[in-house]
Coordinates of C-alpha atoms and ligand atoms in Angstrom, one line a residue:
X205 CA -62.0 21.0 -26.1
X206 CA -60.6 22.5 -29.2
X207 CA -61.6 26.0 -30.2
X208 CA -61.1 28.4 -33.1
X209 CA -58.2 30.8 -33.2
X210 CA -58.6 33.5 -30.6
X211 CA -58.7 37.0 -32.1
X212 CA -55.2 38.4 -32.4
X213 CA -54.5 40.2 -29.2
X214 CA -52.0 42.9 -28.4
X215 CA -49.9 41.5 -25.5
X216 CA -49.7 43.8 -22.5
X217 CA -46.5 45.7 -22.1
X218 CA -44.3 44.5 -19.2
X219 CA -41.5 46.9 -18.2
X220 CA -38.3 46.1 -16.3
X221 CA -37.6 48.4 -13.3
X222 CA -34.4 49.0 -11.5
X223 CA -35.5 50.4 -8.1
X224 CA -32.2 51.7 -6.9
X225 CA -31.0 53.2 -3.7
X226 CA -29.7 56.3 -5.6
X227 CA -31.5 56.1 -8.9
X228 CA -34.4 54.3 -10.5
X229 CA -35.3 53.7 -14.1
X230 CA -37.4 51.6 -16.4
X231 CA -36.6 49.8 -19.7
X232 CA -38.4 47.8 -22.3
X233 CA -37.5 45.0 -24.6
X234 CA -36.6 46.1 -28.1
X235 CA -35.5 43.7 -30.7
X236 CA -32.8 41.4 -29.4
X237 CA -31.9 43.8 -26.6
X238 CA -33.7 46.4 -24.6
X239 CA -33.9 50.1 -24.4
X240 CA -34.3 52.4 -21.4
X241 CA -37.3 54.7 -21.2
X242 CA -36.4 58.4 -21.0
X243 CA -38.3 61.5 -19.9
X244 CA -38.8 64.6 -22.1
X245 CA -35.3 65.8 -21.2
X246 CA -33.9 62.5 -22.4
X247 CA -33.0 61.5 -18.8
X248 CA -33.4 57.9 -17.9
X249 CA -32.2 57.9 -14.3
X250 CA -34.7 59.1 -11.8
X251 CA -33.1 60.0 -8.5
X252 CA -34.8 57.8 -5.8
X253 CA -35.6 60.9 -3.8
X254 CA -38.9 62.4 -2.5
X255 CA -39.5 65.8 -1.1
X256 CA -42.5 67.0 0.8
X257 CA -42.6 70.7 0.5
X258 CA -44.0 72.7 3.4
X259 CA -47.1 73.6 1.3
X260 CA -48.0 69.9 1.3
X261 CA -47.0 69.1 -2.3
X262 CA -44.7 66.1 -3.1
X263 CA -41.8 66.2 -5.6
X264 CA -40.0 63.1 -6.8
X265 CA -36.8 62.7 -8.8
X266 CA -34.2 65.2 -9.9
X267 CA -36.0 68.2 -8.4
X268 CA -36.4 66.5 -5.1
X269 CA -32.7 65.7 -5.1
X270 CA -31.9 69.4 -5.7
X271 CA -33.9 70.2 -2.6
X272 CA -32.2 67.7 -0.4
X273 CA -30.0 70.1 1.6
X274 CA -32.5 72.9 1.7
X275 CA -35.2 70.7 3.3
X276 CA -33.1 68.0 4.9
X277 CA -35.9 66.8 7.2
X278 CA -38.4 66.8 4.4
X279 CA -36.4 65.1 1.7
X280 CA -36.3 61.3 1.8
X281 CA -33.5 59.4 0.0
X282 CA -32.1 55.9 0.3
X283 CA -35.4 54.5 1.3
X284 CA -34.3 51.2 -0.1
X285 CA -32.1 50.9 3.0
X286 CA -35.3 50.7 5.2
X287 CA -37.8 48.8 3.1
X288 CA -38.9 45.4 4.5
X289 CA -36.9 45.7 7.7
X290 CA -38.0 46.1 11.3
X291 CA -37.5 49.3 13.2
X292 CA -34.9 47.6 15.3
X293 CA -33.0 46.5 12.3
X294 CA -32.8 49.9 10.8
X295 CA -32.1 51.9 14.0
X296 CA -28.4 52.4 13.3
X297 CA -29.1 53.1 9.7
X298 CA -31.8 55.7 10.5
X299 CA -29.6 57.5 13.0
X300 CA -27.4 58.5 10.0
X301 CA -30.2 59.9 7.9
X302 CA -31.2 63.5 8.0
X303 CA -34.9 62.8 8.0
X304 CA -36.7 61.3 11.0
X305 CA -37.5 57.6 11.2
X306 CA -39.8 56.5 14.0
X307 CA -40.7 53.0 15.2
X308 CA -44.5 52.6 14.9
X309 CA -47.0 49.7 15.3
X310 CA -45.7 46.2 15.2
X311 CA -42.1 47.6 15.5
X312 CA -42.1 48.9 11.9
X313 CA -40.2 52.0 10.8
X314 CA -42.1 55.0 9.5
X315 CA -40.7 58.3 8.1
X316 CA -41.9 61.4 9.8
X317 CA -42.5 64.5 7.6
X318 CA -44.1 67.3 9.6
X319 CA -47.3 65.9 11.1
X320 CA -47.5 62.9 8.8
X321 CA -45.7 59.6 8.7
X322 CA -45.1 57.2 5.8
X323 CA -44.0 53.6 5.5
X324 CA -41.0 52.8 3.4
X325 CA -43.4 50.9 1.0
X326 CA -45.4 54.1 0.5
X327 CA -42.3 56.1 -0.3
X328 CA -40.9 53.5 -2.6
X329 CA -44.3 53.5 -4.3
X330 CA -44.0 57.2 -5.0
X331 CA -40.7 56.5 -6.7
X332 CA -42.3 53.6 -8.7
X333 CA -45.2 55.9 -9.6
X334 CA -42.7 58.4 -11.1
X335 CA -40.9 55.6 -13.0
X336 CA -44.3 54.3 -14.2
X337 CA -45.3 57.7 -15.4
X338 CA -42.0 58.3 -17.2
X339 CA -42.4 54.9 -18.9
X340 CA -45.9 55.6 -19.9
X341 CA -45.0 58.9 -21.4
X342 CA -42.1 57.4 -23.3
X343 CA -44.3 54.6 -24.6
X344 CA -47.4 56.5 -25.2
X345 CA -49.5 53.9 -23.5
X346 CA -50.4 52.8 -20.1
X347 CA -48.3 50.3 -18.2
X348 CA -49.6 47.9 -15.6
X349 CA -47.1 45.2 -15.3
X350 CA -43.5 45.1 -14.3
X351 CA -40.5 43.1 -13.2
X352 CA -38.6 44.7 -10.4
X353 CA -35.0 44.1 -9.3
X354 CA -33.6 43.8 -5.8
X355 CA -30.2 43.0 -4.5
X356 CA -29.3 39.3 -4.4
X357 CA -29.1 39.5 -0.6
X358 CA -32.6 40.9 -0.1
X359 CA -34.5 38.6 2.2
X360 CA -38.1 37.5 1.8
X361 CA -39.5 40.4 3.8
X362 CA -37.6 42.9 1.7
X363 CA -38.8 41.3 -1.5
X364 CA -42.3 41.2 -0.3
X365 CA -42.2 44.8 0.8
X366 CA -40.9 45.8 -2.7
X367 CA -43.8 43.9 -4.2
X368 CA -46.2 45.7 -1.9
X369 CA -44.7 49.1 -3.0
X370 CA -45.4 48.1 -6.6
X371 CA -49.0 47.3 -5.8
X372 CA -49.4 50.7 -4.1
X373 CA -48.0 52.3 -7.2
X374 CA -50.6 50.6 -9.3
X375 CA -48.2 48.1 -10.8
X376 CA -48.6 44.4 -10.9
X377 CA -45.1 43.1 -10.1
X378 CA -44.9 39.8 -12.1
X379 CA -41.6 38.9 -10.6
X380 CA -38.8 40.1 -8.3
X381 CA -35.5 39.5 -9.9
X382 CA -32.0 39.6 -8.5
X383 CA -30.0 42.6 -9.7
X384 CA -26.8 40.7 -10.6
X385 CA -28.8 38.2 -12.7
X386 CA -30.6 41.0 -14.6
X387 CA -27.3 42.7 -15.2
X388 CA -25.7 39.6 -16.5
X389 CA -28.6 39.1 -18.8
X390 CA -28.2 42.7 -20.2
X391 CA -24.6 41.8 -21.0
X392 CA -25.8 39.0 -23.2
X393 CA -25.1 36.3 -20.6
X394 CA -28.4 34.6 -21.3
X395 CA -27.9 31.2 -19.9
X396 CA -27.2 29.6 -23.2
X397 CA -23.6 29.0 -22.1
X398 CA -22.6 27.5 -18.8
X399 CA -20.0 29.4 -16.8
X400 CA -19.4 31.8 -13.9
X401 CA -19.7 35.5 -13.7
X402 CA -18.6 38.1 -11.2
X403 CA -21.0 41.0 -11.0
X404 CA -19.5 44.1 -9.5
X405 CA -22.1 46.7 -8.6
X406 CA -20.9 50.0 -7.3
X407 CA -23.7 52.5 -7.1
X408 CA -24.2 55.8 -5.2
X409 CA -24.1 54.6 -1.7
X410 CA -23.8 50.8 -1.8
X411 CA -21.5 48.2 -3.1
X412 CA -22.5 44.6 -3.9
X413 CA -20.5 41.8 -5.5
X414 CA -22.2 38.6 -6.5
X415 CA -20.7 35.4 -8.0
X416 CA -23.1 33.7 -10.3
X417 CA -23.0 30.2 -11.7
X418 CA -24.9 29.7 -14.9
X419 CA -25.7 26.1 -15.6
X420 CA -28.3 24.6 -18.0
X421 CA -29.9 28.0 -18.2
X422 CA -30.3 28.5 -14.5
X423 CA -28.5 31.4 -12.7
X424 CA -27.5 30.6 -9.2
X425 CA -26.0 33.1 -6.8
X426 CA -23.1 31.3 -5.3
X427 CA -21.9 34.1 -3.0
X428 CA -22.4 37.7 -2.3
X429 CA -20.4 40.3 -0.4
X430 CA -20.4 44.0 -0.2
X431 CA -20.6 47.2 1.8
X432 CA -23.9 48.9 2.4
X433 CA -22.1 52.2 3.0
X434 CA -19.7 52.5 0.2
X435 CA -20.2 54.1 -3.2
X436 CA -19.9 57.1 -5.5
X437 CA -21.3 59.4 -2.8
X438 CA -18.1 58.8 -0.8
X439 CA -16.0 59.7 -3.9
X440 CA -18.0 63.0 -4.0
X441 CA -17.4 63.6 -0.3
X442 CA -13.6 63.3 -0.8
X443 CA -13.6 65.6 -3.8
X444 CA -15.9 68.0 -1.9
X445 CA -13.3 68.2 0.8
X446 CA -10.7 69.2 -1.7
X447 CA -12.9 71.8 -3.2
X448 CA -13.7 73.2 0.2
X449 CA -10.0 73.4 1.1
X450 CA -9.3 75.2 -2.2
X451 CA -12.1 77.7 -1.5
X452 CA -10.8 78.3 2.0
X453 CA -7.4 79.0 0.7
X454 CA -8.6 81.6 -1.7
X455 CA -11.6 83.2 -0.2
X456 CA -10.9 82.7 3.5
X457 CA -14.3 82.4 5.0
X458 CA -16.6 79.6 3.6
X459 CA -19.6 78.7 5.7
X460 CA -19.5 74.9 5.4
X461 CA -22.6 74.5 7.4
X462 CA -24.7 76.6 5.0
X463 CA -26.8 74.1 3.1
X464 CA -26.7 76.1 -0.1
X465 CA -23.0 76.1 0.0
X466 CA -22.8 72.4 0.7
X467 CA -25.4 71.6 -2.0
X468 CA -23.3 73.6 -4.5
X469 CA -20.1 71.9 -3.4
X470 CA -21.6 68.4 -3.5
X471 CA -23.0 69.0 -7.0
X472 CA -19.7 70.4 -8.2
X473 CA -17.8 67.5 -6.8
X474 CA -20.0 64.9 -8.6
X475 CA -19.6 66.9 -11.8
X476 CA -15.8 66.8 -11.4
X477 CA -15.8 63.1 -10.7
X478 CA -17.9 62.3 -13.7
X479 CA -15.6 64.4 -16.0
X480 CA -12.6 62.7 -14.5
X481 CA -13.9 59.3 -15.8
X482 CA -13.2 60.6 -19.3
X483 CA -10.5 63.3 -18.9
X484 CA -7.1 63.4 -17.2
X485 CA -7.9 66.7 -15.5
X486 CA -11.1 68.6 -14.7
X487 CA -11.6 72.0 -13.4
X488 CA -14.5 74.0 -12.2
X489 CA -15.3 77.6 -11.7
X490 CA -17.4 77.7 -8.6
X491 CA -19.6 80.7 -8.0
X492 CA -21.0 80.8 -4.4
X493 CA -22.3 84.4 -4.6
X494 CA -21.5 86.2 -1.5
X495 CA -19.7 83.2 -0.2
X496 CA -17.0 83.6 -2.8
X497 CA -15.9 81.9 -5.9
X498 CA -12.8 80.0 -7.1
X499 CA -11.3 77.8 -9.8
X500 CA -10.4 74.3 -8.8
X501 CA -8.5 71.8 -10.9
X502 CA -8.2 68.1 -10.0
X503 CA -6.1 65.6 -12.0
X504 CA -7.2 62.0 -12.4
X505 CA -4.1 60.9 -10.6
X506 CA -5.0 63.0 -7.6
X507 CA -8.6 61.7 -7.6
X508 CA -7.4 58.1 -7.9
X509 CA -5.0 58.6 -5.0
X510 CA -7.8 60.0 -2.9
X511 CA -10.3 57.2 -3.6
X512 CA -7.8 54.3 -3.7
X513 CA -8.4 53.1 -0.2
X514 CA -12.2 52.9 -0.9
X515 CA -11.6 51.0 -4.1
X516 CA -9.3 48.6 -2.2
X517 CA -12.2 47.9 0.2
X518 CA -14.3 46.8 -2.7
X519 CA -11.5 44.6 -3.9
X520 CA -11.2 42.9 -0.6
X521 CA -15.0 42.1 -0.8
X522 CA -14.5 40.6 -4.3
X523 CA -11.7 38.4 -3.0
X524 CA -13.9 37.2 -0.2
X525 CA -16.9 36.5 -2.4
X526 CA -14.9 34.5 -4.9
X527 CA -13.4 32.5 -2.1
X528 CA -16.8 31.9 -0.6
X529 CA -18.0 30.7 -3.9
X530 CA -15.2 28.2 -4.0
X531 CA -13.7 29.6 -7.2
X532 CA -10.5 31.2 -8.3
X533 CA -10.1 34.9 -9.1
X534 CA -8.5 34.0 -12.5
X535 CA -11.0 31.3 -13.3
X536 CA -14.1 33.5 -13.8
X537 CA -15.7 33.6 -17.2
X538 CA -17.3 37.0 -17.2
X539 CA -16.7 40.2 -15.3
X540 CA -19.8 42.3 -15.3
X541 CA -19.9 46.0 -14.3
X542 CA -23.0 47.5 -12.7
X543 CA -23.7 50.9 -11.2
X544 CA -22.7 54.4 -12.2
X545 CA -19.5 54.4 -10.2
X546 CA -18.0 51.6 -12.2
X547 CA -17.3 54.2 -14.9
X548 CA -14.4 55.3 -12.8
X549 CA -11.3 54.0 -14.6
X550 CA -9.5 53.0 -11.5
X551 CA -12.3 50.6 -10.6
X552 CA -12.1 48.9 -14.0
X553 CA -8.3 48.8 -13.9
X554 CA -8.2 47.1 -10.5
X555 CA -10.7 44.5 -11.4
X556 CA -8.8 43.7 -14.6
X557 CA -5.6 43.3 -12.7
X558 CA -7.3 41.2 -10.1
X559 CA -9.1 38.8 -12.3
X560 CA -6.8 38.8 -15.4
X561 CA -9.9 39.5 -17.5
X562 CA -11.1 42.7 -19.0
X563 CA -14.5 43.6 -17.6
X564 CA -17.4 43.9 -20.1
X565 CA -18.0 47.5 -21.1
X566 CA -20.6 47.0 -23.8
X567 CA -23.5 48.2 -21.7
X568 CA -23.9 51.4 -19.7
X569 CA -23.3 50.2 -16.2
X570 CA -26.0 52.3 -14.6
X571 CA -28.6 51.1 -17.1
X572 CA -27.6 47.4 -17.1
X573 CA -30.0 46.2 -14.4
X574 CA -33.0 47.8 -15.9
X575 CA -32.2 46.5 -19.3
X576 CA -31.8 43.0 -18.0
X577 CA -35.1 43.3 -16.1
X578 CA -36.8 44.4 -19.4
X579 CA -35.5 41.3 -21.1
X580 CA -36.9 39.2 -18.2
X581 CA -40.2 41.1 -18.4
X582 CA -40.5 40.3 -22.1
X583 CA -40.0 36.6 -21.4
X584 CA -42.7 36.7 -18.7
X585 CA -45.0 38.5 -21.1
X586 CA -44.7 35.4 -23.3
X587 CA -43.0 37.2 -26.2
X588 CA -39.7 35.4 -26.2
X589 CA -39.6 31.6 -26.2
X590 CA -36.0 31.2 -27.1
X591 CA -34.6 32.5 -23.9
X592 CA -34.4 30.5 -20.7
X593 CA -35.6 32.2 -17.6
X594 CA -33.3 32.8 -14.7
X595 CA -33.2 31.9 -11.1
X596 CA -35.8 29.4 -12.1
X597 CA -36.1 25.8 -12.9
X598 CA -35.5 25.2 -16.6
X599 CA -37.9 22.3 -17.2
X600 CA -41.3 21.4 -15.8
X601 CA -41.5 18.8 -13.1
X602 CA -44.4 16.4 -12.8
X603 CA -45.8 13.0 -11.9
X604 CA -46.6 10.0 -14.1
X605 CA -50.4 9.5 -14.0
X606 CA -52.6 6.7 -15.0
X607 CA -52.2 5.9 -18.7
X608 CA -48.8 7.3 -19.4
X609 CA -49.4 11.1 -19.2
X610 CA -47.5 13.5 -17.1
X611 CA -49.2 15.8 -14.7
X612 CA -47.0 18.8 -14.2
X613 CA -46.8 20.1 -10.7
X614 CA -44.1 22.7 -11.1
X615 CA -44.1 24.5 -14.4
X616 CA -40.9 25.5 -16.2
X617 CA -39.7 29.0 -15.3
X618 CA -41.1 28.9 -11.8
X619 CA -38.7 30.8 -9.5
X620 CA -36.7 28.9 -7.0
X621 CA -37.5 28.1 -4.3
X622 CA -41.0 26.9 -4.9
X623 CA -43.4 24.3 -3.6
X624 CA -46.6 22.8 -5.0
X625 CA -49.0 20.3 -3.4
X626 CA -51.7 18.4 -5.3
X627 CA -54.0 15.7 -4.3
X628 CA -54.1 12.3 -6.1
X629 CA -55.9 9.1 -5.6
X630 CA -55.7 5.5 -6.6
X631 CA -57.0 4.2 -9.9
X632 CA -57.8 0.6 -8.8
X633 CA -59.9 -0.6 -5.9
X634 CA -58.1 -1.8 -2.8
X635 CA -54.8 -0.5 -3.9
X636 CA -52.4 -0.4 -0.9
X637 CA -49.4 1.0 -2.6
X638 CA -48.8 3.5 -5.3
X639 CA -45.7 4.1 -7.3
X640 CA -44.8 7.8 -7.8
X641 CA -42.6 8.4 -10.8
X642 CA -41.2 11.9 -11.3
X643 CA -40.6 13.3 -14.8
X644 CA -38.9 16.4 -16.1
X645 CA -39.8 18.0 -19.4
X646 CA -42.4 19.9 -21.4
X647 CA -44.0 17.1 -23.3
X648 CA -47.4 15.7 -22.4
X649 CA -46.4 12.0 -22.4
X650 CA -44.1 10.5 -19.9
X651 CA -42.2 8.5 -22.6
X652 CA -41.1 11.8 -24.2
X653 CA -39.8 13.3 -21.0
X654 CA -36.9 12.5 -18.7
X655 CA -37.5 10.1 -15.9
X656 CA -35.9 11.5 -12.7
X657 CA -36.7 8.7 -10.3
X658 CA -39.5 6.9 -8.6
X659 CA -40.6 5.7 -5.1
X660 CA -43.4 3.9 -3.5
X661 CA -46.0 5.0 -1.0
X662 CA -47.1 1.9 0.9
X663 CA -49.4 1.1 3.7
X664 CA -52.6 2.7 2.2
X665 CA -55.6 0.9 3.8
X666 CA -57.7 -0.9 1.1
X667 CA -60.3 1.4 -0.2
X668 CA -62.3 1.8 -3.4
X669 CA -60.4 3.5 -6.2
X670 CA -60.5 7.3 -5.8
X671 CA -61.0 7.4 -2.1
X672 CA -57.5 7.6 -0.7
X673 CA -56.3 11.2 -0.6
X674 CA -52.7 11.3 -1.4
X675 CA -51.1 14.7 -1.1
X676 CA -48.0 14.9 -3.2
X677 CA -45.7 17.9 -2.6
X678 CA -43.0 19.0 -5.0
X679 CA -40.5 21.3 -3.3
X680 CA -37.6 22.8 -5.2
X681 CA -35.2 24.5 -2.8
X682 CA -33.0 27.5 -3.6
X683 CA -30.3 25.2 -4.8
X684 CA -32.5 23.5 -7.3
X685 CA -32.9 20.3 -5.4
X686 CA -36.3 18.7 -5.7
X687 CA -37.9 16.8 -2.9
X688 CA -41.1 14.9 -3.6
X689 CA -43.2 13.9 -0.6
X690 CA -46.4 11.8 -0.8
X691 CA -48.7 11.5 2.2
X692 CA -52.0 9.7 2.5
X693 CA -54.1 12.1 4.4
X694 CA -56.4 9.6 6.3
X695 CA -53.7 7.5 7.7
X696 CA -50.7 9.8 7.6
X697 CA -48.4 7.3 5.9
X698 CA -45.7 9.2 4.1
X699 CA -42.8 8.6 1.7
X700 CA -40.3 10.9 0.0
X701 CA -37.5 11.1 -2.5
X702 CA -34.8 13.7 -3.1
X703 CA -33.7 14.5 -6.7
X704 CA -31.4 17.1 -8.2
X705 CA -33.2 18.0 -11.4
X706 CA -30.5 19.6 -13.4
X707 CA -28.0 17.0 -12.6
X708 CA -26.5 15.4 -15.7
X709 CA -28.5 17.5 -18.1
X710 CA -26.6 19.7 -20.4
X711 CA -28.0 23.0 -21.6
X712 CA -28.2 21.6 -25.1
X713 CA -30.5 18.9 -23.8
X714 CA -32.6 21.4 -22.0
X715 CA -32.9 23.5 -25.1
X716 CA -33.7 20.5 -27.2
X717 CA -36.4 19.4 -24.8
X718 CA -38.0 22.8 -25.0
X719 CA -37.8 23.0 -28.7
X720 CA -39.3 19.5 -28.9
X721 CA -42.2 20.5 -26.8
X722 CA -43.0 23.4 -29.1
X723 CA -42.5 21.3 -32.2
X724 CA -44.6 18.4 -30.9
X725 CA -47.2 20.5 -29.2
X726 CA -50.0 19.4 -31.6
X727 CA -49.1 15.7 -31.6
X728 CA -48.6 15.8 -27.8
X729 CA -52.0 17.4 -27.4
X730 CA -53.7 14.6 -29.4
X731 CA -51.9 11.9 -27.5
X732 CA -52.7 13.5 -24.2
X733 CA -56.3 13.8 -25.3
X734 CA -56.4 10.1 -26.2
X735 CA -55.1 9.1 -22.8
X736 CA -57.5 11.4 -21.0
X737 CA -60.3 9.9 -23.1
X738 CA -59.3 6.4 -22.1
X739 CA -59.2 7.3 -18.5
X740 CA -62.6 8.9 -18.7
X741 CA -64.1 5.9 -20.5
X742 CA -62.6 3.5 -17.9
X743 CA -64.0 5.5 -15.1
X744 CA -67.4 5.7 -16.7
X745 CA -67.5 1.9 -17.2
X746 CA -66.6 1.2 -13.6
X747 CA -68.7 3.9 -12.2
X748 CA -71.8 2.9 -14.1
X749 CA -71.4 -0.8 -13.3
X750 CA -71.2 0.0 -9.6
X751 CA -74.3 2.2 -9.8
X752 CA -76.3 -0.3 -11.8
X753 CA -75.5 -3.0 -9.3
X754 CA -77.3 -1.0 -6.7
X755 CA -79.8 1.1 -8.5
X756 CA -83.3 -0.3 -9.1
X757 CA -84.3 0.7 -12.6
X758 CA -87.0 -0.5 -15.1
X759 CA -85.7 -3.5 -17.2
X760 CA -85.6 -1.7 -20.5
X761 CA -83.5 1.1 -19.1
X762 CA -81.2 -1.4 -17.4
X763 CA -80.8 -3.2 -20.7
X764 CA -79.9 0.0 -22.6
X765 CA -77.4 1.0 -20.0
X766 CA -75.8 -2.4 -19.8
X767 CA -75.5 -2.5 -23.6
X768 CA -73.8 0.9 -23.7
X769 CA -71.4 -0.1 -20.9
X770 CA -70.5 -3.3 -22.6
X771 CA -69.9 -1.6 -25.9
X772 CA -67.6 1.0 -24.3
X773 CA -65.8 -1.7 -22.4
X774 CA -65.2 -3.6 -25.7
X775 CA -63.8 -0.4 -27.3
X776 CA -61.4 0.0 -24.4
X777 CA -60.3 -3.6 -24.7
X778 CA -59.8 -3.3 -28.4
X779 CA -57.7 -0.1 -28.0
X780 CA -60.1 1.8 -30.2
X781 CA -59.2 5.1 -31.6
X782 CA -60.2 8.3 -29.8
X783 CA -63.1 9.1 -32.2
X784 CA -64.7 5.7 -31.4
X785 CA -64.1 6.0 -27.7
X786 CA -65.6 9.4 -27.7
X787 CA -68.7 8.1 -29.5
X788 CA -68.9 5.3 -27.0
X789 CA -68.7 7.7 -24.0
X790 CA -71.3 9.9 -25.6
X791 CA -73.7 7.0 -26.0
X792 CA -73.2 5.9 -22.5
X793 CA -73.8 9.4 -21.3
X794 CA -77.0 9.6 -23.4
X795 CA -78.5 6.4 -22.0
X796 CA -77.6 7.1 -18.4
X797 CA -78.9 10.7 -18.7
X798 CA -82.4 9.2 -18.5
X799 CA -81.6 7.8 -15.1
X800 CA -82.2 10.3 -12.4
X801 CA -79.1 11.9 -11.0
X802 CA -80.1 11.0 -7.4
X803 CA -80.4 7.3 -8.2
X804 CA -76.8 7.3 -9.4
X805 CA -75.5 9.3 -6.6
X806 CA -77.4 7.4 -3.9
X807 CA -76.2 4.2 -5.4
X808 CA -72.6 5.3 -5.6
X809 CA -72.7 6.6 -2.0
X810 CA -74.2 3.3 -0.8
X811 CA -71.6 1.3 -2.7
X812 CA -68.8 3.3 -1.1
X813 CA -70.3 2.8 2.3
X814 CA -70.6 -0.9 1.9
X815 CA -67.0 -1.3 0.6
X816 CA -65.2 0.8 3.2
X817 CA -67.4 -0.2 6.1
X818 CA -67.6 3.4 7.2
X819 CA -68.9 6.8 6.1
X820 CA -67.5 7.9 2.8
X821 CA -66.5 11.5 3.3
Ligands
LIG1162 P1 -27.8 53.0 -7.3 O1 -27.6 51.6 -7.9 O2 -27.2 53.1 -6.0 O3 -29.2 53.5 -7.4 P2 -26.4 54.1 -9.7 O4 -26.0 52.8 -10.3 O5 -27.3 54.9 -10.5 O6 -26.8 54.0 -8.2 O7 -25.0 55.0 -9.5 C1 -25.0 56.3 -9.0 C2 -23.6 56.7 -8.8 O8 -22.9 56.6 -10.0 C3 -23.5 58.1 -8.3 O9 -22.6 58.2 -7.2 C4 -23.0 58.8 -9.5 O10 -22.3 60.0 -9.2 C5 -22.1 57.8 -10.1 N1 -21.7 58.1 -11.5 C6 -22.6 58.2 -12.6 N2 -21.9 58.4 -13.7 C7 -20.6 58.4 -13.4 C8 -19.4 58.6 -14.1 N3 -19.4 58.9 -15.4 N4 -18.2 58.5 -13.5 C9 -18.2 58.2 -12.1 N5 -19.3 58.1 -11.4 C10 -20.5 58.2 -12.0
LIG1163 MG1 -28.1 49.8 -8.6

């Protein structure tokens, strides 16, 4: 069972990916924090835009974004709005997009580019491929595994579709993680302290607010709110109108339907906006060639006045989310900023006023999600054992088995919700009831773990040990509530218990239990081995006796087997140490090995038939 040290192996790299509506990027764990992976121009953000040129070539990222207005029907952006949704669901959305979305087989949307169509998964995969390539170039090695983030409100279909996109991009998506949880993690909210956090995410075209509760290392999303059509693009739009007005005033004729003009204005507006996050005034000299040129100056006050109604809309969402979470605006522990548009000072100021707490500013808001994803990725890669995983159950859950060991059904760090079913049986003949005792913790022995509760499954018809088939299901729902169900499959008798695992357990206890399990790993392993050995020896004694009662063997063989059985039985009764038990088992194995397998099996089968009065299947 034990083996020598495996050769030191380099762990595979797992990157964290923020697959955004507007921009995507990757990051990797570095030291205590994480760092984003940049391309050769030191750019981390990859615009989530794909362009199919008329010559058939595909461009992804910044260059595709630049082509957006020149090839409006060939440039796909905001694909995240369509992924994992039905054609019917996205109809209204698609009507506002400049590219064509058709409803194909099974009612699923596809994007039409010329004579070809693409699923949202395929397009997301192109973006992921670009992110993967950038990461590989930055790291100088290939990357196969990733953690990918999605909005907290993404449903199962959207999460699955995102995973499928990863597969198409040649990435193994180890886990889908909620964006607000990842962001909180990037800000150092690592679950080691209980509390609440407000995550305010204002990106390019979407706004999400999430209220998180962090308890015993588990992040729970208490409430979400937002606006799927509100973001920095709207700020650009407002500034763009100002620029256009200024141009009209000075040059007279500006063709606002000309895509090149619009592209220039849109780009200029975004540039102005970004400078206004730092400076009180910003101006630009716009050269539109034959369409004219002009200087435009905008003050921050003017900009803030223009966007104030939009910012107030986000504030209303924040108020609603906090209310839905059953919390007070001024009672939140952390205010976390996410998304490029939270660099706008007005946004920060309003949040501060509203919550009475200064938002965290230690992390670049447009990088936070990817950085948090990278930290999660590292935990999943098995490199960080000090950090508790998120949106997951903090401690393993299992059942007491024969002899005092715990069989874990749900392992620590499984994402919630989760469900596992395993089959058990009885240990003693004619047992009509079993007691199921549920334990929480990492240790091998029940006595070292925390007992959560127990219940009985009764009404099992008398059968030889090992024949009843008791399916035990552990189900932890999204709120962390555990429900254990036991069902005897032949008769259908069933019993269940509901437990809240984290109830009453402080995060210090959780941490201690984890540390203990690491510290005692060796001792636990040995204790577990001893129990397993006892169980094995007991089964061998019973099994061989049954077989011998039925098998017809030459007397000398019978004698040798009986002698070995008796010796092993004695060792069991005397609570012998594992080494002696092991020797006893080996001896019994040796003497029974001379008995033909078919004798044993036919004898056992016959025994089972006689005892149950029916075919033993
Ligand atoms: P998403 O999550 O939607 O993919 P991001 O978080 O990358 O988007 O945010 C993109 C938005 O952030 C764009 O509208 C961009 O103009 C805006 N943005 C980036 N930097 C700044 C800044 N310094 N000031 C104001 N807005 C900014
Ligand atoms: Mg984002």
